[in-house]
Tab-separated table of C-alpha atoms in Angstrom:
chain	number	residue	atom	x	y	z
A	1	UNK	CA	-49.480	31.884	37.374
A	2	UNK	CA	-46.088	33.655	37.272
A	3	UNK	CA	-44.703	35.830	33.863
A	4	UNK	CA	-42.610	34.191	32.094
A	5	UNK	CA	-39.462	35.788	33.203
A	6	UNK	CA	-40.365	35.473	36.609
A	7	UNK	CA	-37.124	33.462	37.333
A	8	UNK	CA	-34.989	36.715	37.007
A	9	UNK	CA	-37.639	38.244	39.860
A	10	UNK	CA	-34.693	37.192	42.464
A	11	UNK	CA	-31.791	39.558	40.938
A	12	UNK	CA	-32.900	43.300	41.989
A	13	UNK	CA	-33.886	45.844	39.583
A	14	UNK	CA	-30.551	47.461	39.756
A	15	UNK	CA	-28.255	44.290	39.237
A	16	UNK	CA	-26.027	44.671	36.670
A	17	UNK	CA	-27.077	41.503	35.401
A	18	UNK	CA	-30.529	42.988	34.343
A	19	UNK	CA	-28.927	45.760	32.949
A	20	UNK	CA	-26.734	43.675	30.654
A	21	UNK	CA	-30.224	41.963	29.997
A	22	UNK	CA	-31.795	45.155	29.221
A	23	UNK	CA	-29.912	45.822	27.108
A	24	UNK	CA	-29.549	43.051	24.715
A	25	UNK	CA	-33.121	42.682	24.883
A	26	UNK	CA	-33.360	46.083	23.293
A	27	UNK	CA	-30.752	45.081	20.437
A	28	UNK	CA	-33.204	41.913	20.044
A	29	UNK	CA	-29.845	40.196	20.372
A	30	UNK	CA	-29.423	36.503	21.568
A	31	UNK	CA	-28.156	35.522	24.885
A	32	UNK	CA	-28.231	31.664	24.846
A	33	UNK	CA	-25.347	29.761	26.977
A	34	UNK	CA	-22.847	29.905	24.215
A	35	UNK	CA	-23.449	32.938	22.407
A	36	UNK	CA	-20.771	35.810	23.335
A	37	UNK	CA	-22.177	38.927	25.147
A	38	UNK	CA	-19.395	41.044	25.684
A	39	UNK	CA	-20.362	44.299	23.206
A	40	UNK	CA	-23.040	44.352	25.503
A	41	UNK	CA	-20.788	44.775	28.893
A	42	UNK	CA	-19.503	48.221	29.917
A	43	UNK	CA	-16.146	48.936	31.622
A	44	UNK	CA	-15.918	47.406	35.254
A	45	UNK	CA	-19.264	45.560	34.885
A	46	UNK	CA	-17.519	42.379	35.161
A	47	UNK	CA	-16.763	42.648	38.140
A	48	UNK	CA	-19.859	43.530	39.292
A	49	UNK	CA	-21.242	40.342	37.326
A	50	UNK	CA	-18.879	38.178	39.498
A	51	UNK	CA	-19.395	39.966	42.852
A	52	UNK	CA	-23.627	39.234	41.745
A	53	UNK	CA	-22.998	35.907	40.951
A	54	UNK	CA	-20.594	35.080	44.275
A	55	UNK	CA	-23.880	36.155	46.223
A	56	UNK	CA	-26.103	33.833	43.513
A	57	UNK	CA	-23.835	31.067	44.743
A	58	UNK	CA	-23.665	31.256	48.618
A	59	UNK	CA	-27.438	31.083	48.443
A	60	UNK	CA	-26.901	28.113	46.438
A	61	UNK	CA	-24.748	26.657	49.458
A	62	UNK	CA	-26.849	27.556	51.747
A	63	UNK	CA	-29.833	25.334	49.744
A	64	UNK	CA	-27.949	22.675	50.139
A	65	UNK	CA	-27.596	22.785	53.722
A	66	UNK	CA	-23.687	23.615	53.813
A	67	UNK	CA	-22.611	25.598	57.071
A	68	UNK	CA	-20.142	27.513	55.021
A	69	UNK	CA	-19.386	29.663	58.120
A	70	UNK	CA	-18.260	26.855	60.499
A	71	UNK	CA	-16.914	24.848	56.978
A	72	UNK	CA	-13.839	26.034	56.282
A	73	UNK	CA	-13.530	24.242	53.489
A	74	UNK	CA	-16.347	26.215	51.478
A	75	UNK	CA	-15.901	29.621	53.330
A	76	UNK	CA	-14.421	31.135	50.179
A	77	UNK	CA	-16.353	28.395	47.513
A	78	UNK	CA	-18.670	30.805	46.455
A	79	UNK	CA	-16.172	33.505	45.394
A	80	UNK	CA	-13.993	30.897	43.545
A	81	UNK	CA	-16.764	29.526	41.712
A	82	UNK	CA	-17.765	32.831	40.458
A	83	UNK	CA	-14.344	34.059	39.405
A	84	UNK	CA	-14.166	30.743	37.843
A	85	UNK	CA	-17.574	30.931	35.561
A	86	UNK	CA	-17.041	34.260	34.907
A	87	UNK	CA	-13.304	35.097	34.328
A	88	UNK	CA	-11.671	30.670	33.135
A	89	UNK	CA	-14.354	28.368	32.098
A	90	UNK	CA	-16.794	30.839	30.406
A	91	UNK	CA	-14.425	33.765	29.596
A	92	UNK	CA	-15.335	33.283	25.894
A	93	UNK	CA	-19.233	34.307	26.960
A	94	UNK	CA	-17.932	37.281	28.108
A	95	UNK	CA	-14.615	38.699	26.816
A	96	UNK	CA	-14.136	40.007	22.415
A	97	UNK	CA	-12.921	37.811	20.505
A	98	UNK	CA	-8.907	37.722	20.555
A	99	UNK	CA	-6.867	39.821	18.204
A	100	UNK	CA	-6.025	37.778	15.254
A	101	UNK	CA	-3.261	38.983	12.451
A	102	UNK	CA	-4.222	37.995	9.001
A	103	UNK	CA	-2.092	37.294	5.942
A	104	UNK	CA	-2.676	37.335	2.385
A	105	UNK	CA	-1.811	34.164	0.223
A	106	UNK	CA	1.020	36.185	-1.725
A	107	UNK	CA	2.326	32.047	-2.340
A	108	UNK	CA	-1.108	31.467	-3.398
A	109	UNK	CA	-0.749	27.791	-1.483
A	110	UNK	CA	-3.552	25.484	-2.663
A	111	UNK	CA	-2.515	22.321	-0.787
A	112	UNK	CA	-4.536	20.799	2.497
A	113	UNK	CA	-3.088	21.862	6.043
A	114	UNK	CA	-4.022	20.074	9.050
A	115	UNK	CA	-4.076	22.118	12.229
A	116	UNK	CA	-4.391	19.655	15.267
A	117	UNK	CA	-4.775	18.095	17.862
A	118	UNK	CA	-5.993	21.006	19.869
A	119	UNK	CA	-7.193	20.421	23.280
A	120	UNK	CA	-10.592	21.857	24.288
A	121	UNK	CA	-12.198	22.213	27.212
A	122	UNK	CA	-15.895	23.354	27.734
A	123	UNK	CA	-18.547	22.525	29.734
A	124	UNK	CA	-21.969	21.027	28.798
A	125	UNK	CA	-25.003	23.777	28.978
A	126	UNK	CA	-27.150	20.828	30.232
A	127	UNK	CA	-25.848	20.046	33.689
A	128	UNK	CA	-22.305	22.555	33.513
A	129	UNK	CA	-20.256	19.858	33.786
A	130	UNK	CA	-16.453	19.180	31.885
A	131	UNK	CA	-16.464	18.488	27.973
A	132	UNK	CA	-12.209	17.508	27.434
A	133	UNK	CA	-11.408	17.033	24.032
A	134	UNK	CA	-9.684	17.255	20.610
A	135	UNK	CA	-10.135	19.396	17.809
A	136	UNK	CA	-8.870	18.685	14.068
A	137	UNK	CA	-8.942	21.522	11.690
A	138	UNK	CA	-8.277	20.911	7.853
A	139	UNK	CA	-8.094	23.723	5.382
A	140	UNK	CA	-7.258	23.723	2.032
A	141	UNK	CA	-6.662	27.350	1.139
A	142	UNK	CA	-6.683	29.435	-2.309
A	143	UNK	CA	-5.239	32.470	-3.959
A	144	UNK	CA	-7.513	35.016	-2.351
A	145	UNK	CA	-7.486	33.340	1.230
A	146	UNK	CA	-6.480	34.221	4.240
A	147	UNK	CA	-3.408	32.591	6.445
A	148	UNK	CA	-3.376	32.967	10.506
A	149	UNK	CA	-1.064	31.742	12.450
A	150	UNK	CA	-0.910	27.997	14.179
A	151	UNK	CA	-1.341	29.746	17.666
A	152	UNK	CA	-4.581	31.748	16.400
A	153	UNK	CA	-6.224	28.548	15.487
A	154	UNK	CA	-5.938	27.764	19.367
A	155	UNK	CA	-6.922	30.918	20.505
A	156	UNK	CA	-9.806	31.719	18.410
A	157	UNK	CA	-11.379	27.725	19.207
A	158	UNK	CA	-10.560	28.571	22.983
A	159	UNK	CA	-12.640	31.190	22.969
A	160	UNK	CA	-15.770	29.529	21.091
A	161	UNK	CA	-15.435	26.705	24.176
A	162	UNK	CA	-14.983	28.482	26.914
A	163	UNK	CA	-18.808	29.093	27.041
A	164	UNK	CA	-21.740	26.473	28.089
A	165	UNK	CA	-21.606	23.665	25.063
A	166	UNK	CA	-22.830	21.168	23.388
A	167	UNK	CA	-20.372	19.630	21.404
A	168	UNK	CA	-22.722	19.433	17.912
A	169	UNK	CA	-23.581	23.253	18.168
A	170	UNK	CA	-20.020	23.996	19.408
A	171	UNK	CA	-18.483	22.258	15.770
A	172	UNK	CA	-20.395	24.522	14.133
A	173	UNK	CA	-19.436	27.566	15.522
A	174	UNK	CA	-15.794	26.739	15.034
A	175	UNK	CA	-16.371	25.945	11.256
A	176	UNK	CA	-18.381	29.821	10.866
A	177	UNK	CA	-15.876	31.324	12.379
A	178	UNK	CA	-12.683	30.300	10.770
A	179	UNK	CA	-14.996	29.823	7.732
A	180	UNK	CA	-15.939	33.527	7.786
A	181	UNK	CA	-11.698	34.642	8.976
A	182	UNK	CA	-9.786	32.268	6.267
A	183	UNK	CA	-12.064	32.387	3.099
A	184	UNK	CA	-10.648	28.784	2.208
A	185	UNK	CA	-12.426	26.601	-0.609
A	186	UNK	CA	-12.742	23.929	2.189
A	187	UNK	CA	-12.739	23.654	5.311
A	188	UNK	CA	-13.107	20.358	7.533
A	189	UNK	CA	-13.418	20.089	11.630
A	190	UNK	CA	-13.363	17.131	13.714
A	191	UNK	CA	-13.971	16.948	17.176
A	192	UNK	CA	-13.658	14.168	19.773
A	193	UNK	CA	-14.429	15.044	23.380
A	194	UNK	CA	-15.541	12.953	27.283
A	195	UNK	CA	-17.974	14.675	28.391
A	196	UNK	CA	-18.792	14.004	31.873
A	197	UNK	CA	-22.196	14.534	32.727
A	198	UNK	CA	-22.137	10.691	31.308
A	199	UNK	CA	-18.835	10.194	33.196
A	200	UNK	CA	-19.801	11.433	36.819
A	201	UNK	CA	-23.607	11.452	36.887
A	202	UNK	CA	-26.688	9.307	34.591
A	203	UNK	CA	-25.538	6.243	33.354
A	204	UNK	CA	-21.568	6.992	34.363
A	205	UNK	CA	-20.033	5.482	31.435
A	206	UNK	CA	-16.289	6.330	31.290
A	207	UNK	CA	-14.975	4.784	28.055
A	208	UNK	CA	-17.675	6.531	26.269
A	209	UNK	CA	-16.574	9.873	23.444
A	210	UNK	CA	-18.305	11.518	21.544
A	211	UNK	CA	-16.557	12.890	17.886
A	212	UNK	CA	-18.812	14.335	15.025
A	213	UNK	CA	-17.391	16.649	12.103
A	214	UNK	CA	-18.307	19.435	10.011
A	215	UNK	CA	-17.086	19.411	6.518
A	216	UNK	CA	-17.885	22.275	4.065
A	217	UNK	CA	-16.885	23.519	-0.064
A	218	UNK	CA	-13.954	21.112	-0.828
A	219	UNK	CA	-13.810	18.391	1.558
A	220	UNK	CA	-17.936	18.075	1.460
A	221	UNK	CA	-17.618	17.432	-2.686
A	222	UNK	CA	-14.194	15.710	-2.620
A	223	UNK	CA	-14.534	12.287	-0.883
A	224	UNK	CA	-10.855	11.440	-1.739
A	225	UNK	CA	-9.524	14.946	-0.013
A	226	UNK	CA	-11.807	14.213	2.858
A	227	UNK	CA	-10.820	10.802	3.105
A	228	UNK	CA	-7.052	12.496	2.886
A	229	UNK	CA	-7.659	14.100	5.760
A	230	UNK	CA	-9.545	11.804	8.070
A	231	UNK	CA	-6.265	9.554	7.289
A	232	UNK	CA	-3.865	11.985	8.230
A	233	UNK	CA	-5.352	13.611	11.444
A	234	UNK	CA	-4.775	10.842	13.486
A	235	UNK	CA	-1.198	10.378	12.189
């Protein structure tokens, strides 16, 4: 019977993918799909990452029994793909968080903001294929709060997205994070997303969405402010 962890046997000793791996494994840290890694990456390893995975990839190809030599419509899929997973659709996995300015509540506003629509795109950790959606953020701020600005909301739930999803864990790492950057008394997210690993593969549904919420302080013990802004957001 093989170790567990005999599925990394195929990436050499030396890869810098094991050495990443190493490495968090020492920290005890977590590496799941959507969990950022990138205090674990050292300068110019992220390149190397995509140059490993590019190889990865042809080999892939060549499983499936594509001439991608004669094919020159795949000759260069393999290096796309990888600059793709590693550098667009999973950036957030592997790049610190963006720089976000903070402001202190010298107004002291205590009224509800609604940040939103925001589009999202992600993938889904189960078969890696699009999640296209919607975000809603509600906040309703106090004294000792902190303001960003509208732009940061965008960048800060780009980044928790652009990793391998599911949309009910991906909710609630939007709500920690802006949870743990504003301080507010409440805080509400809504999200409405296709996914299409039901759209292109299984039972190929295309009307079908998925939206779930997470509300917390405020808008969980206020039904009429949370009722307030499930009426507005759509508006």
């Amino acid at each position: 019977m093989p170790k567990k962890g005999s599925e990394y046997a195929a990436a050499k000793p030396d890869a810098v993918s094991q050495r990443i791996r190493a490495r968090l494994t020492k920290a005890k840290a977590r590496f799941h799909a959507n969990d950022n890694i990138a205090a674990f990456i050292k300068e110019g390893e992220l390149d190397e990452l995509q140059a490993e995975v590019q190889e990865k990839l042809r080999g892939v190809l060549e499983s499936l029994v594509i001439d991608t030599e004669s094919d020159h419509n795949t000759q260069d899929t393999a290096r796309r793909v990888a600059k793709m997973f590693i550098k667009e659709v999973f950036h957030g996995r592997y790049q610190p968080m963006p720089p976000v300015t903070e402001f202190p509540n010298i107004e002291r506003l205590n009224e509800l903001m609604i940040v939103g629509p925001i589009t999202v795109r992600s993938a889904c950790s189960h078969h890696l294929c699009p999640i296209i959606g919607r975000v809603w953020v509600g906040i309703m701020p106090n004294e000792h709060s902190n303001l960003i600005g509208l732009s940061k909301y965008v960048r800060l739930i780009e980044w928790v997205m652009s990793r391998p999803q599911i949309q009910e864990e991906a909710v609630t790492q939007v709500a920690d994070l802006l949870q743990a950057r504003l301080q507010p008394d409440g805080l509400a997210i809504v999200m409405e997303a296709d996914h299409f690993c039901m759209h292109w593969r299984g039972v190929k549904d295309v009307d079908a969405k998925m939206t779930n919420s997470v509300m917390r302080g405020a808008f969980l013990k206020d039904a009429t402010l949370r009722r307030e802004f499930l009426a507005l957001m759509h508006r």
